[in-house]
Amino acid sequence: MIELTVNSKNPAAISNAFKKIAEMAKSGAIEKTTLVHIILGAGVYTELLNYNLQNPLIMEAAHGVKSENCVVRAENCEAFHRDTENRAVFVIGPSATNVTLRGFSIQNTHVKTLGDEKLGNQAEALCFHNQRGVLKAERMTFQSHQDTIHVKGFSHFEDCVIEGDVDFIWGYCDTSLFERCSIRVIEDNRGDCPAYVLQSRALANRPGFVFMDCEFFAVPRQTAPIFLARSSGTGKADSRDRWDSVAIINCAISEHFSSALFTDEDGTRAVFPKGSALTGWREYGTKTRTASGKLVKADTSARYKADYVLSEKEYKEHYASADMLLRAFPKLP
């Protein structure tokens, strides 16, 4: 293992650490399987980061430093750098293998201008642009407005905070598991606009985005609806990806969300597939958080027609523990 401690007072401290590791791997000073451990001192790191090395990476805040006091922060968006893998604050590339992020914050400070998507409002905090590796995020905070987190492949988020307003969790994932996370719909600076937490473009016949014991909060709109997910409108039976696969397991959802929970936007975005135990839009054990803070059993009678409520038998067979999903993750160093 190689361990590096960086300080926010040094310009491009994290980028320089990545560069040093790349040079060492290229020269043969370290093996490509050597674990890299980067410790972040408290402070604000104003950098755009890209990690695309085979070396397993653990990057975490120093012991005792709270995530709000250890922040990677920058402005980036589609208008600045086109395409998903270029417009995030932190990009993890396709050569990465096993990446763990722990105990700090990543903020994309881009503020939306207008509702026109051509103006480049997509602005990820994190892009896991990798179908073969594994991302693990623990006690992290991710903040942006639109498209906060984009993931491919396999990822596991534990005890994280994720904030945004439109499609702020999305991607072409195999399995992206969220445990005990706080998912927060924030105000849209453009005004009273509809909000959507998720847009799944999951791989065909794969679990997609799975939330276990999470809570979904929302700053209420005046009249505009708030949905948990909307369809991309591009999934098909013979497509490799773009399936609308989202599972909500034993989660609490604010009463400010639409009772339909999911939407095809008035029929303009075809939903595929229809929910089932393993794919599509599905839920089990959902509770509603009332304005008074009380948790009550959710009324699913007004859900979107493609939503599927799992039976207890299906829950026990597929979602009773995170290990049921994690065992399918690649076994990496």
Short mmCIF file of C-alpha atoms in Angstrom, two decimals:
data_model
loop_
_atom_site.label_atom_id
_atom_site.label_comp_id
_atom_site.label_asym_id
_atom_site.label_seq_id
_atom_site.Cartn_x
_atom_site.Cartn_y
_atom_site.Cartn_z
CA MET A 1 0.00 0.00 0.00
CA ILE A 2 1.07 3.57 -0.68
CA GLU A 3 -0.36 6.29 1.56
CA LEU A 4 -0.46 10.00 0.79
CA THR A 5 -1.82 12.79 3.00
CA VAL A 6 -2.86 15.98 1.22
CA ASN A 7 -3.58 19.49 2.44
CA SER A 8 -6.19 21.87 1.04
CA LYS A 9 -3.73 24.77 1.31
CA ASN A 10 -1.75 23.28 -1.57
CA PRO A 11 -3.23 24.09 -5.03
CA ALA A 12 -4.41 21.00 -6.95
CA ALA A 13 -3.37 18.81 -4.02
CA ILE A 14 -5.54 15.81 -4.95
CA SER A 15 -4.87 16.09 -8.69
CA ASN A 16 -1.14 16.16 -7.98
CA ALA A 17 -1.47 13.06 -5.80
CA PHE A 18 -3.27 11.25 -8.65
CA LYS A 19 -0.54 12.38 -11.04
CA LYS A 20 2.18 11.10 -8.72
CA ILE A 21 0.51 7.69 -8.46
CA ALA A 22 0.15 7.52 -12.26
CA GLU A 23 3.84 8.28 -12.74
CA MET A 24 4.84 5.65 -10.18
CA ALA A 25 2.64 3.02 -11.84
CA LYS A 26 3.98 3.88 -15.29
CA SER A 27 7.62 3.70 -14.15
CA GLY A 28 7.10 0.40 -12.35
CA ALA A 29 7.83 1.89 -8.93
CA ILE A 30 4.53 0.38 -7.78
CA GLU A 31 2.45 -2.48 -9.16
CA LYS A 32 -0.90 -1.78 -10.78
CA THR A 33 -2.47 -3.79 -7.97
CA THR A 34 -0.89 -1.65 -5.21
CA LEU A 35 -3.55 -0.06 -3.00
CA VAL A 36 -3.52 3.73 -2.96
CA HIS A 37 -4.71 5.39 0.26
CA ILE A 38 -5.23 9.17 0.09
CA ILE A 39 -6.08 11.03 3.30
CA LEU A 40 -7.67 14.46 2.98
CA GLY A 41 -6.97 17.09 5.58
CA ALA A 42 -9.80 19.44 6.55
CA GLY A 43 -10.61 22.30 4.18
CA VAL A 44 -11.94 23.06 0.71
CA TYR A 45 -10.27 21.56 -2.36
CA THR A 46 -11.20 23.55 -5.46
CA GLU A 47 -10.42 21.00 -8.15
CA LEU A 48 -11.88 18.97 -10.98
CA LEU A 49 -10.74 15.39 -10.41
CA ASN A 50 -10.27 12.38 -12.67
CA TYR A 51 -9.11 8.98 -11.44
CA ASN A 52 -8.55 6.41 -14.17
CA LEU A 53 -5.91 4.04 -12.79
CA GLN A 54 -6.12 0.30 -12.13
CA ASN A 55 -4.72 0.76 -8.64
CA PRO A 56 -7.41 0.24 -6.00
CA LEU A 57 -8.13 3.57 -4.31
CA ILE A 58 -9.31 4.52 -0.85
CA MET A 59 -9.83 8.27 -0.51
CA GLU A 60 -11.13 9.57 2.79
CA ALA A 61 -11.22 12.50 5.17
CA ALA A 62 -8.69 12.43 7.98
CA HIS A 63 -9.80 10.80 11.21
CA GLY A 64 -12.12 13.05 13.20
CA VAL A 65 -12.88 15.42 10.29
CA LYS A 66 -16.58 15.79 9.47
CA SER A 67 -17.74 15.58 5.86
CA GLU A 68 -18.97 19.17 5.88
CA ASN A 69 -15.46 20.28 6.84
CA CYS A 70 -13.71 18.35 4.06
CA VAL A 71 -15.07 19.44 0.69
CA VAL A 72 -14.08 18.95 -2.94
CA ARG A 73 -15.82 21.83 -4.69
CA ALA A 74 -15.85 23.23 -8.22
CA GLU A 75 -18.17 24.37 -10.99
CA ASN A 76 -18.60 22.20 -14.06
CA CYS A 77 -21.50 21.47 -16.42
CA GLU A 78 -22.49 20.39 -19.92
CA ALA A 79 -22.05 23.95 -21.19
CA PHE A 80 -18.40 23.92 -20.06
CA HIS A 81 -17.40 20.35 -21.00
CA ARG A 82 -19.68 18.23 -23.18
CA ASP A 83 -20.69 14.66 -22.28
CA THR A 84 -21.32 13.00 -18.94
CA GLU A 85 -17.76 11.79 -18.37
CA ASN A 86 -16.41 15.34 -18.70
CA ARG A 87 -18.84 17.56 -16.80
CA ALA A 88 -18.55 16.19 -13.24
CA VAL A 89 -16.45 17.49 -10.37
CA PHE A 90 -15.05 13.98 -9.80
CA VAL A 91 -14.88 11.43 -12.63
CA ILE A 92 -13.85 7.82 -12.03
CA GLY A 93 -12.86 6.40 -15.39
CA PRO A 94 -13.23 3.01 -17.12
CA SER A 95 -9.76 1.75 -16.10
CA ALA A 96 -10.48 1.97 -12.36
CA THR A 97 -11.07 -1.25 -10.44
CA ASN A 98 -12.01 -0.81 -6.79
CA VAL A 99 -12.66 2.72 -5.49
CA THR A 100 -13.78 3.65 -1.97
CA LEU A 101 -14.75 7.21 -1.02
CA ARG A 102 -15.30 7.90 2.65
CA GLY A 103 -16.33 10.76 4.89
CA PHE A 104 -16.08 13.91 2.75
CA SER A 105 -18.26 16.06 0.47
CA ILE A 106 -18.30 16.64 -3.28
CA GLN A 107 -20.10 19.77 -4.48
CA ASN A 108 -20.81 20.98 -7.98
CA THR A 109 -21.52 24.69 -7.54
CA HIS A 110 -23.15 25.20 -10.95
CA VAL A 111 -26.38 27.20 -10.71
CA LYS A 112 -29.00 26.68 -13.39
CA THR A 113 -29.84 29.48 -15.75
CA LEU A 114 -33.09 28.57 -17.54
CA GLY A 115 -35.13 25.45 -18.17
CA ASP A 116 -33.61 24.82 -21.58
CA GLU A 117 -31.41 21.71 -21.40
CA LYS A 118 -29.29 23.06 -24.26
CA LEU A 119 -27.91 25.60 -21.83
CA GLY A 120 -25.96 22.83 -20.10
CA ASN A 121 -27.66 22.49 -16.73
CA GLN A 122 -26.47 18.90 -16.32
CA ALA A 123 -23.78 19.14 -13.64
CA GLU A 124 -22.66 15.97 -11.86
CA ALA A 125 -20.82 16.00 -8.56
CA LEU A 126 -19.69 12.41 -9.20
CA CYS A 127 -19.50 10.36 -12.40
CA PHE A 128 -18.64 6.67 -12.06
CA HIS A 129 -17.95 6.08 -15.75
CA ASN A 130 -17.08 2.43 -15.32
CA GLN A 131 -18.93 -0.80 -16.12
CA ARG A 132 -16.46 -3.34 -14.67
CA GLY A 133 -15.16 -1.90 -11.40
CA VAL A 134 -16.85 -1.31 -8.06
CA LEU A 135 -17.51 2.02 -6.33
CA LYS A 136 -18.08 2.13 -2.56
CA ALA A 137 -19.18 5.39 -0.93
CA GLU A 138 -19.49 5.64 2.84
CA ARG A 139 -20.71 8.66 4.84
CA MET A 140 -20.31 10.87 1.79
CA THR A 141 -22.25 14.00 0.83
CA PHE A 142 -22.97 14.71 -2.84
CA GLN A 143 -24.47 18.09 -3.80
CA SER A 144 -25.57 19.67 -7.06
CA HIS A 145 -28.83 20.54 -8.80
CA GLN A 146 -29.30 18.42 -11.93
CA ASP A 147 -27.68 14.97 -12.41
CA THR A 148 -25.76 15.01 -9.10
CA ILE A 149 -24.68 11.35 -9.34
CA HIS A 150 -24.16 9.32 -12.51
CA VAL A 151 -23.22 5.66 -12.16
CA LYS A 152 -22.53 2.74 -14.43
CA GLY A 153 -21.72 -0.82 -13.43
CA PHE A 154 -21.68 -1.62 -9.72
CA SER A 155 -21.86 0.85 -6.84
CA HIS A 156 -22.75 0.76 -3.16
CA PHE A 157 -23.67 3.86 -1.15
CA GLU A 158 -23.94 3.61 2.64
CA ASP A 159 -25.08 6.36 5.02
CA CYS A 160 -24.68 9.05 2.36
CA VAL A 161 -26.47 12.35 1.72
CA ILE A 162 -27.42 13.08 -1.90
CA GLU A 163 -29.01 16.38 -2.96
CA GLY A 164 -30.45 17.72 -6.19
CA ASP A 165 -33.62 18.65 -8.05
CA VAL A 166 -33.82 16.96 -11.47
CA ASP A 167 -32.70 13.39 -12.30
CA PHE A 168 -30.07 13.76 -9.62
CA ILE A 169 -29.45 10.03 -9.36
CA TRP A 170 -29.17 8.37 -12.75
CA GLY A 171 -27.12 6.18 -15.03
CA TYR A 172 -26.59 2.98 -16.97
CA CYS A 173 -25.94 0.74 -14.00
CA ASP A 174 -26.06 -2.99 -13.44
CA THR A 175 -26.69 -2.64 -9.70
CA SER A 176 -26.47 0.53 -7.64
CA LEU A 177 -27.35 -0.14 -4.00
CA PHE A 178 -28.17 2.64 -1.52
CA GLU A 179 -28.41 1.75 2.17
CA ARG A 180 -29.57 4.12 4.92
CA CYS A 181 -29.05 7.14 2.69
CA SER A 182 -30.72 10.53 2.96
CA ILE A 183 -32.03 11.56 -0.48
CA ARG A 184 -32.98 15.25 -0.55
CA VAL A 185 -34.91 17.16 -3.18
CA ILE A 186 -33.81 20.79 -2.86
CA GLU A 187 -35.28 24.03 -4.20
CA ASP A 188 -34.94 24.62 -7.93
CA ASN A 189 -33.40 28.05 -8.39
CA ARG A 190 -35.38 28.51 -11.65
CA GLY A 191 -38.66 28.61 -9.75
CA ASP A 192 -41.62 26.28 -9.26
CA CYS A 193 -40.40 23.43 -11.48
CA PRO A 194 -41.22 19.70 -11.31
CA ALA A 195 -38.64 17.58 -9.47
CA TYR A 196 -37.42 14.06 -10.17
CA VAL A 197 -35.01 12.09 -8.00
CA LEU A 198 -34.20 9.31 -10.46
CA GLN A 199 -33.92 8.51 -14.10
CA SER A 200 -32.88 4.88 -14.50
CA ARG A 201 -31.22 3.64 -17.67
CA ALA A 202 -30.29 0.33 -16.09
CA LEU A 203 -28.86 -2.63 -17.98
CA ALA A 204 -31.44 -5.07 -19.32
CA ASN A 205 -32.68 -7.66 -16.81
CA ARG A 206 -30.50 -6.26 -14.02
CA PRO A 207 -31.66 -4.84 -10.63
CA GLY A 208 -30.80 -1.22 -11.45
CA PHE A 209 -31.15 1.26 -8.59
CA VAL A 210 -32.07 -0.32 -5.25
CA PHE A 211 -32.77 1.71 -2.11
CA MET A 212 -32.89 -0.04 1.26
CA ASP A 213 -33.87 1.73 4.50
CA CYS A 214 -33.40 5.16 2.92
CA GLU A 215 -35.39 8.32 3.48
CA PHE A 216 -36.53 10.66 0.72
CA PHE A 217 -37.01 14.29 1.75
CA ALA A 218 -38.31 17.20 -0.33
CA VAL A 219 -38.60 20.96 -0.15
CA PRO A 220 -42.23 21.40 -1.33
CA ARG A 221 -43.11 23.16 -4.59
CA GLN A 222 -45.97 25.63 -4.83
CA THR A 223 -47.88 23.70 -7.51
CA ALA A 224 -45.29 21.63 -9.41
CA PRO A 225 -45.16 17.90 -8.62
CA ILE A 226 -42.27 15.98 -7.06
CA PHE A 227 -41.65 12.46 -8.31
CA LEU A 228 -39.33 9.73 -7.16
CA ALA A 229 -38.57 8.66 -10.74
CA ARG A 230 -39.41 9.45 -14.32
CA SER A 231 -38.82 7.29 -17.36
CA SER A 232 -36.13 8.03 -19.92
CA GLY A 233 -38.70 6.89 -22.48
CA THR A 234 -36.11 4.86 -24.41
CA GLY A 235 -36.16 1.38 -22.86
CA LYS A 236 -37.18 -1.59 -25.01
CA ALA A 237 -37.32 -5.36 -24.68
CA ASP A 238 -34.35 -5.79 -27.01
CA SER A 239 -32.29 -2.87 -25.68
CA ARG A 240 -29.03 -3.46 -23.82
CA ASP A 241 -29.83 -0.75 -21.29
CA ARG A 242 -32.19 2.17 -20.56
CA TRP A 243 -34.55 0.01 -18.51
CA ASP A 244 -36.68 1.79 -15.88
CA SER A 245 -35.52 -0.34 -12.94
CA VAL A 246 -35.82 1.18 -9.46
CA ALA A 247 -36.57 -0.68 -6.20
CA ILE A 248 -37.68 1.06 -3.01
CA ILE A 249 -37.34 -1.33 -0.07
CA ASN A 250 -38.45 -0.34 3.46
CA CYS A 251 -37.95 3.35 2.70
CA ALA A 252 -39.63 6.47 4.09
CA ILE A 253 -40.90 9.06 1.62
CA SER A 254 -42.02 12.62 2.37
CA GLU A 255 -45.69 13.36 1.86
CA HIS A 256 -44.58 16.17 -0.48
CA PHE A 257 -43.94 13.57 -3.18
CA SER A 258 -46.71 12.80 -5.66
CA SER A 259 -48.78 9.81 -4.59
CA ALA A 260 -48.11 8.33 -8.04
CA LEU A 261 -44.40 8.29 -7.09
CA PHE A 262 -43.39 7.50 -10.70
CA THR A 263 -44.26 9.25 -13.97
CA ASP A 264 -44.22 8.87 -17.73
CA GLU A 265 -44.80 12.64 -17.99
CA ASP A 266 -48.35 12.46 -19.31
CA GLY A 267 -47.57 9.62 -21.68
CA THR A 268 -44.66 11.35 -23.41
CA ARG A 269 -42.05 8.88 -22.10
CA ALA A 270 -42.82 5.19 -22.59
CA VAL A 271 -42.05 3.08 -19.51
CA PHE A 272 -40.20 -0.22 -19.88
CA PRO A 273 -40.46 -2.73 -18.36
CA LYS A 274 -43.59 -2.96 -16.28
CA GLY A 275 -42.63 -3.53 -12.65
CA SER A 276 -41.94 -7.03 -11.39
CA ALA A 277 -40.08 -8.58 -8.46
CA LEU A 278 -36.68 -8.14 -10.14
CA THR A 279 -36.90 -5.26 -12.63
CA GLY A 280 -38.96 -2.17 -13.39
CA TRP A 281 -40.44 0.18 -10.79
CA ARG A 282 -41.11 -1.78 -7.60
CA GLU A 283 -41.46 -1.28 -3.87
CA TYR A 284 -41.94 -2.99 -0.54
CA GLY A 285 -42.60 -1.74 2.96
CA THR A 286 -42.85 1.93 1.98
CA LYS A 287 -43.79 4.43 4.67
CA THR A 288 -44.92 8.03 4.31
CA ARG A 289 -43.39 10.77 6.43
CA THR A 290 -46.16 13.24 7.29
CA ALA A 291 -45.70 16.97 7.82
CA SER A 292 -45.80 16.34 11.57
CA GLY A 293 -42.91 13.90 11.26
CA LYS A 294 -44.96 10.77 11.84
CA LEU A 295 -44.28 7.63 9.79
CA VAL A 296 -47.34 5.81 8.47
CA LYS A 297 -47.81 2.90 6.09
CA ALA A 298 -47.91 4.22 2.54
CA ASP A 299 -51.11 4.08 0.54
CA THR A 300 -50.02 2.56 -2.79
CA SER A 301 -53.46 2.65 -4.42
CA ALA A 302 -52.64 5.81 -6.41
CA ARG A 303 -49.26 4.66 -7.69
CA TYR A 304 -48.38 4.87 -11.38
CA LYS A 305 -49.82 1.85 -13.22
CA ALA A 306 -46.40 0.26 -13.96
CA ASP A 307 -45.40 0.19 -10.28
CA TYR A 308 -45.23 -3.22 -8.60
CA VAL A 309 -45.65 -3.92 -4.89
CA LEU A 310 -43.62 -6.96 -3.85
CA SER A 311 -45.12 -9.75 -1.83
CA GLU A 312 -43.50 -10.73 1.44
CA LYS A 313 -42.25 -13.92 -0.24
CA GLU A 314 -40.58 -11.93 -3.04
CA TYR A 315 -39.06 -9.56 -0.52
CA LYS A 316 -37.54 -12.40 1.48
CA GLU A 317 -36.22 -14.11 -1.64
CA HIS A 318 -34.54 -11.06 -3.17
CA TYR A 319 -34.22 -8.07 -0.81
CA ALA A 320 -34.20 -9.18 2.83
CA SER A 321 -30.50 -8.31 3.08
CA ALA A 322 -28.00 -6.27 1.10
CA ASP A 323 -25.83 -9.37 0.67
CA MET A 324 -28.40 -10.76 -1.75
CA LEU A 325 -27.41 -7.99 -4.17
CA LEU A 326 -23.76 -7.56 -3.21
CA ARG A 327 -22.86 -11.17 -3.94
CA ALA A 328 -23.28 -10.38 -7.65
CA PHE A 329 -20.68 -7.61 -7.50
CA PRO A 330 -17.28 -8.35 -9.12
CA LYS A 331 -14.69 -9.63 -6.68
CA LEU A 332 -11.86 -7.12 -6.99
CA PRO A 333 -8.68 -6.35 -4.99
#
